[in-house]
Short mmCIF file of C-alpha atoms in Angstrom, two decimals:
data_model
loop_
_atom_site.label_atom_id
_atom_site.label_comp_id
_atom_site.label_asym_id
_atom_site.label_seq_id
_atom_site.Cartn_x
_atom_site.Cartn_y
_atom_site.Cartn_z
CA UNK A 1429 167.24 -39.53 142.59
CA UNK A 1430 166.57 -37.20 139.46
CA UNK A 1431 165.10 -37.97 136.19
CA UNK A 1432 165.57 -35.60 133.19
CA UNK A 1433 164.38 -35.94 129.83
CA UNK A 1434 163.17 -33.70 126.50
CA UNK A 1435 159.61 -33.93 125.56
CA UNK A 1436 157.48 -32.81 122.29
CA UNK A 1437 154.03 -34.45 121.64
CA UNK A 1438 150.63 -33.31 119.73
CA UNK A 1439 148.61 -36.54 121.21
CA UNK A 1440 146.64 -35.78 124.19
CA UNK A 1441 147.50 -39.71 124.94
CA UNK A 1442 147.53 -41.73 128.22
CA UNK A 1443 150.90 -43.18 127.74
CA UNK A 1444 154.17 -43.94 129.62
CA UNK A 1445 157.70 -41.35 128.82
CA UNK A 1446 159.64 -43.53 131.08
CA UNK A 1447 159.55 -46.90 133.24
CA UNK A 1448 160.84 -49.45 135.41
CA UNK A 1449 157.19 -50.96 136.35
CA UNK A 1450 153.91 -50.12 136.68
CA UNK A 1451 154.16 -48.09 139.90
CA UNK A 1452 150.39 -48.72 140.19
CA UNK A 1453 150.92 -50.81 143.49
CA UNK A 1454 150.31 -54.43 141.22
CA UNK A 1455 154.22 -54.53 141.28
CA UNK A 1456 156.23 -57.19 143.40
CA UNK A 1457 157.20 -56.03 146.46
CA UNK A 1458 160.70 -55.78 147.36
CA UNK A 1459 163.17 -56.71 150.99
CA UNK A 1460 162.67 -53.30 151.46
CA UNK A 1461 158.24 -53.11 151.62
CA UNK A 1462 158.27 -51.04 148.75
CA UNK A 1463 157.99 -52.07 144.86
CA UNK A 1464 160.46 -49.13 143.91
CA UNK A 1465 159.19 -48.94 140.78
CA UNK A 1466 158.05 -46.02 138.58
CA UNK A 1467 155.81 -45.12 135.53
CA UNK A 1468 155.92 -41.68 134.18
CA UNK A 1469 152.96 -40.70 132.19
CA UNK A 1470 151.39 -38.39 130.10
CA UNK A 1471 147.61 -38.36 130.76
CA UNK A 1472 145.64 -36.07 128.48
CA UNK A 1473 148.49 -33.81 127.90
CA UNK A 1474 149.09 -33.83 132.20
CA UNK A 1475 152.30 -35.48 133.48
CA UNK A 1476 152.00 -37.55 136.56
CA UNK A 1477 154.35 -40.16 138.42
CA UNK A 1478 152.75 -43.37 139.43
CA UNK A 1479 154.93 -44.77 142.58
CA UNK A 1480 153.45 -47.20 144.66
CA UNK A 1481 150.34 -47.23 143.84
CA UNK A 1482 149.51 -43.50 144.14
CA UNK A 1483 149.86 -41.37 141.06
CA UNK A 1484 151.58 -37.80 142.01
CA UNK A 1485 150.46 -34.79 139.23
CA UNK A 1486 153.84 -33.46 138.44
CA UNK A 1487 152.37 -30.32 136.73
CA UNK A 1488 148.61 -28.86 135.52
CA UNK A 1489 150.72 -27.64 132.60
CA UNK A 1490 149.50 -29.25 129.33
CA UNK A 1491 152.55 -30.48 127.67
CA UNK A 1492 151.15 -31.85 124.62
CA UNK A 1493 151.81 -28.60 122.64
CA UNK A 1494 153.89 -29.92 119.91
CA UNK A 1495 156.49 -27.96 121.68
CA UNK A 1496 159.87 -29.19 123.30
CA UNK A 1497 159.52 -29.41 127.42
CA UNK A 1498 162.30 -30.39 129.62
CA UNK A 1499 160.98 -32.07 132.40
CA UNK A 1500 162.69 -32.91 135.34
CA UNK A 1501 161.86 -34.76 138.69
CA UNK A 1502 163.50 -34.81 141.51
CA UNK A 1503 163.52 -37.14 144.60
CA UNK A 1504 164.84 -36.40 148.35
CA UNK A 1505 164.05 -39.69 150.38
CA UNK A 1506 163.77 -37.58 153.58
CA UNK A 1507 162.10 -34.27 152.03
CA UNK A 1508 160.16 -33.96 148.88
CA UNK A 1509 159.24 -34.95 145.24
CA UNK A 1510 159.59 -32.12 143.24
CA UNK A 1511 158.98 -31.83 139.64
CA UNK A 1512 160.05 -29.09 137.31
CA UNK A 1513 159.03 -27.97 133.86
CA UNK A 1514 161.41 -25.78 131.46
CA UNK A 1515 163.26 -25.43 134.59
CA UNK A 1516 159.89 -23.78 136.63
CA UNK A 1517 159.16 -25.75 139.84
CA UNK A 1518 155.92 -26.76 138.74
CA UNK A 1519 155.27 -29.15 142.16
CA UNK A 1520 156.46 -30.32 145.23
CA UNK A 1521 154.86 -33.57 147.30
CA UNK A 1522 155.58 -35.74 150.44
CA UNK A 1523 158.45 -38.26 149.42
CA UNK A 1524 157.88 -40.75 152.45
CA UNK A 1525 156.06 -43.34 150.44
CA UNK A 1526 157.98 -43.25 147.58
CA UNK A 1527 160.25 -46.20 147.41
CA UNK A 1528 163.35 -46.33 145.23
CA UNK A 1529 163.67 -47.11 141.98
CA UNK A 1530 165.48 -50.09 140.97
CA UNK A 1531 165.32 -53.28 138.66
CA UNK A 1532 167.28 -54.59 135.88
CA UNK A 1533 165.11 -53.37 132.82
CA UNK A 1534 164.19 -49.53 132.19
CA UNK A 1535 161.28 -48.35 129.29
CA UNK A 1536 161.88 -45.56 127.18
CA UNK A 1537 158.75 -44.20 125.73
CA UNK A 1538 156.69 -46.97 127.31
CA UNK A 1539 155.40 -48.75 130.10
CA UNK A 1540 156.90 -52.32 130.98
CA UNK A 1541 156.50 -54.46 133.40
CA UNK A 1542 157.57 -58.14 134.57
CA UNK A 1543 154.41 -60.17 136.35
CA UNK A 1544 154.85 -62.62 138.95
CA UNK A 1545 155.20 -65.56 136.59
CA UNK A 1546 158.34 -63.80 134.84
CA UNK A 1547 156.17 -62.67 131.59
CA UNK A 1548 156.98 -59.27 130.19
CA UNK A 1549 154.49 -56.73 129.10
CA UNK A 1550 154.66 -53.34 127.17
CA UNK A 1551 151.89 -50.91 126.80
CA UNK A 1552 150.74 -47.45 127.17
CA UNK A 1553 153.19 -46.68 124.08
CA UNK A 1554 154.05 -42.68 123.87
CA UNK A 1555 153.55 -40.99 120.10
CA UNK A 1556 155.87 -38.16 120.16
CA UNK A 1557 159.78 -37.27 120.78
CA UNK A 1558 161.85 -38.05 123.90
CA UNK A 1559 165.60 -37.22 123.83
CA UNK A 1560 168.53 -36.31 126.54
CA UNK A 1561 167.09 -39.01 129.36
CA UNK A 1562 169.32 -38.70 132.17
CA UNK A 1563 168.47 -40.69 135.69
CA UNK A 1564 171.24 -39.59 138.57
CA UNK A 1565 171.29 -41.53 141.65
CA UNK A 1566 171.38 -38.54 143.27
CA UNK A 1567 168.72 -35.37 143.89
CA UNK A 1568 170.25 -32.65 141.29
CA UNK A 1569 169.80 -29.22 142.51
CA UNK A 1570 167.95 -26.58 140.69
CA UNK A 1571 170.61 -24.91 139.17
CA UNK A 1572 172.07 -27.95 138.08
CA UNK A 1573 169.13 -29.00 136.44
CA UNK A 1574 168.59 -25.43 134.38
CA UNK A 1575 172.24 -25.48 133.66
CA UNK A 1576 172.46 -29.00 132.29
CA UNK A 1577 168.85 -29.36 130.22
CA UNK A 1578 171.08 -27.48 127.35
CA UNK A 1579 173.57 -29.37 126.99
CA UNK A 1580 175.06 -32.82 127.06
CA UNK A 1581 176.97 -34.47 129.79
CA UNK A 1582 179.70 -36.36 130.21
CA UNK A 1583 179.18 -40.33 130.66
CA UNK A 1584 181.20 -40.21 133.41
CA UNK A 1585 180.09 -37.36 135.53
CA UNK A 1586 179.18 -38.15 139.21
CA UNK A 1587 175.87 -40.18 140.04
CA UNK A 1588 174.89 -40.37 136.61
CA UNK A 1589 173.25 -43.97 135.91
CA UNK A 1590 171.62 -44.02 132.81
CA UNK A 1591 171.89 -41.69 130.17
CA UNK A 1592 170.38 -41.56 126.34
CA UNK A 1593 171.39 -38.83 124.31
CA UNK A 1594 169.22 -40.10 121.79
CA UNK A 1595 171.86 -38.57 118.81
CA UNK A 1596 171.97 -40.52 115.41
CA UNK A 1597 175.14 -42.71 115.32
CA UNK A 1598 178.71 -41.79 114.56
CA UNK A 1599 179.78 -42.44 111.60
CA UNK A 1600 181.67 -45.47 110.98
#
């Protein structure tokens, strides 16, 4: 799995770029014993994943420059959660514990959530820019990544599932 995006903040903010769930470990659990859900933060200008209850620092880089930073993250199920900043490997964990990520809503810019009783909630609301969100169901290799944070792709390249270029609408 990899997750791309453009960043630019100025808040040093706890709040969510991108989510399926809490990732905090309060999620539902799934067939599989895992929640697979994520939460990527920003937490005092520090980007972190939560994923099952344990929150992964993707970088000590503070990001909340008022500068653009691609950020990208990349899971291997059998190897290693790596994260990458202006195309720099900035970490590398363990990926056994990391469930997948799956569910039928995504948050942009938030964090959202669905309890056990079916009620949605949306908090930890991000105050800055995100644009070019890509999430591939597959783990993008370096180059890739640095090649691609340029430019735009097309909607029908191979493993792409999600994608928000984040462009102002055609023109009628």
């Amino acid at each position: 799995v990899t997750l791309s995006f453009w960043m630019k903040t100025d808040q040093h903010q706890k709040a969510t770029l991108f989510s399926n769930g809490r990732g905090n470990g309060e999620d539902l659990l799934l067939s599989n014993g895992k929640a697979n859900k994520w939460a990527v933060t920003l937490e005092a200008g520090i980007p972190y994943l939560h994923a099952e209850g344990v929150a992964y620092k993707l970088s000590t880089t503070d990001l909340a420059d008022n500068n653009w930073h691609h950020v990208a993250i990349v899971l291997k199920r059998a190897g290693s959660l790596r994260a990458y900043i202006d195309a720099r490997l900035e970490s590398s964990s363990p990926s056994n514990n990391i469930g997948g990520i799956s569910g039928s809503k995504f948050w942009i810019g938030a964090r959202g959530f669905v309890n056990s009783e079916l009620e949605e909630t949306v908090d930890e609301v991000f105050t800055g820019k995100i644009d070019e969100l890509r999430l591939w169901n597959m783990a993008r290799a370096t180059e890739q990544i640095d090649r691609d944070r340029f430019h735009e792709v097309d909607f029908n390249a191979i493993g792409l599932l999600l994608y928000a270029r984040m462009n102002p609408p055609d023109p009628l």
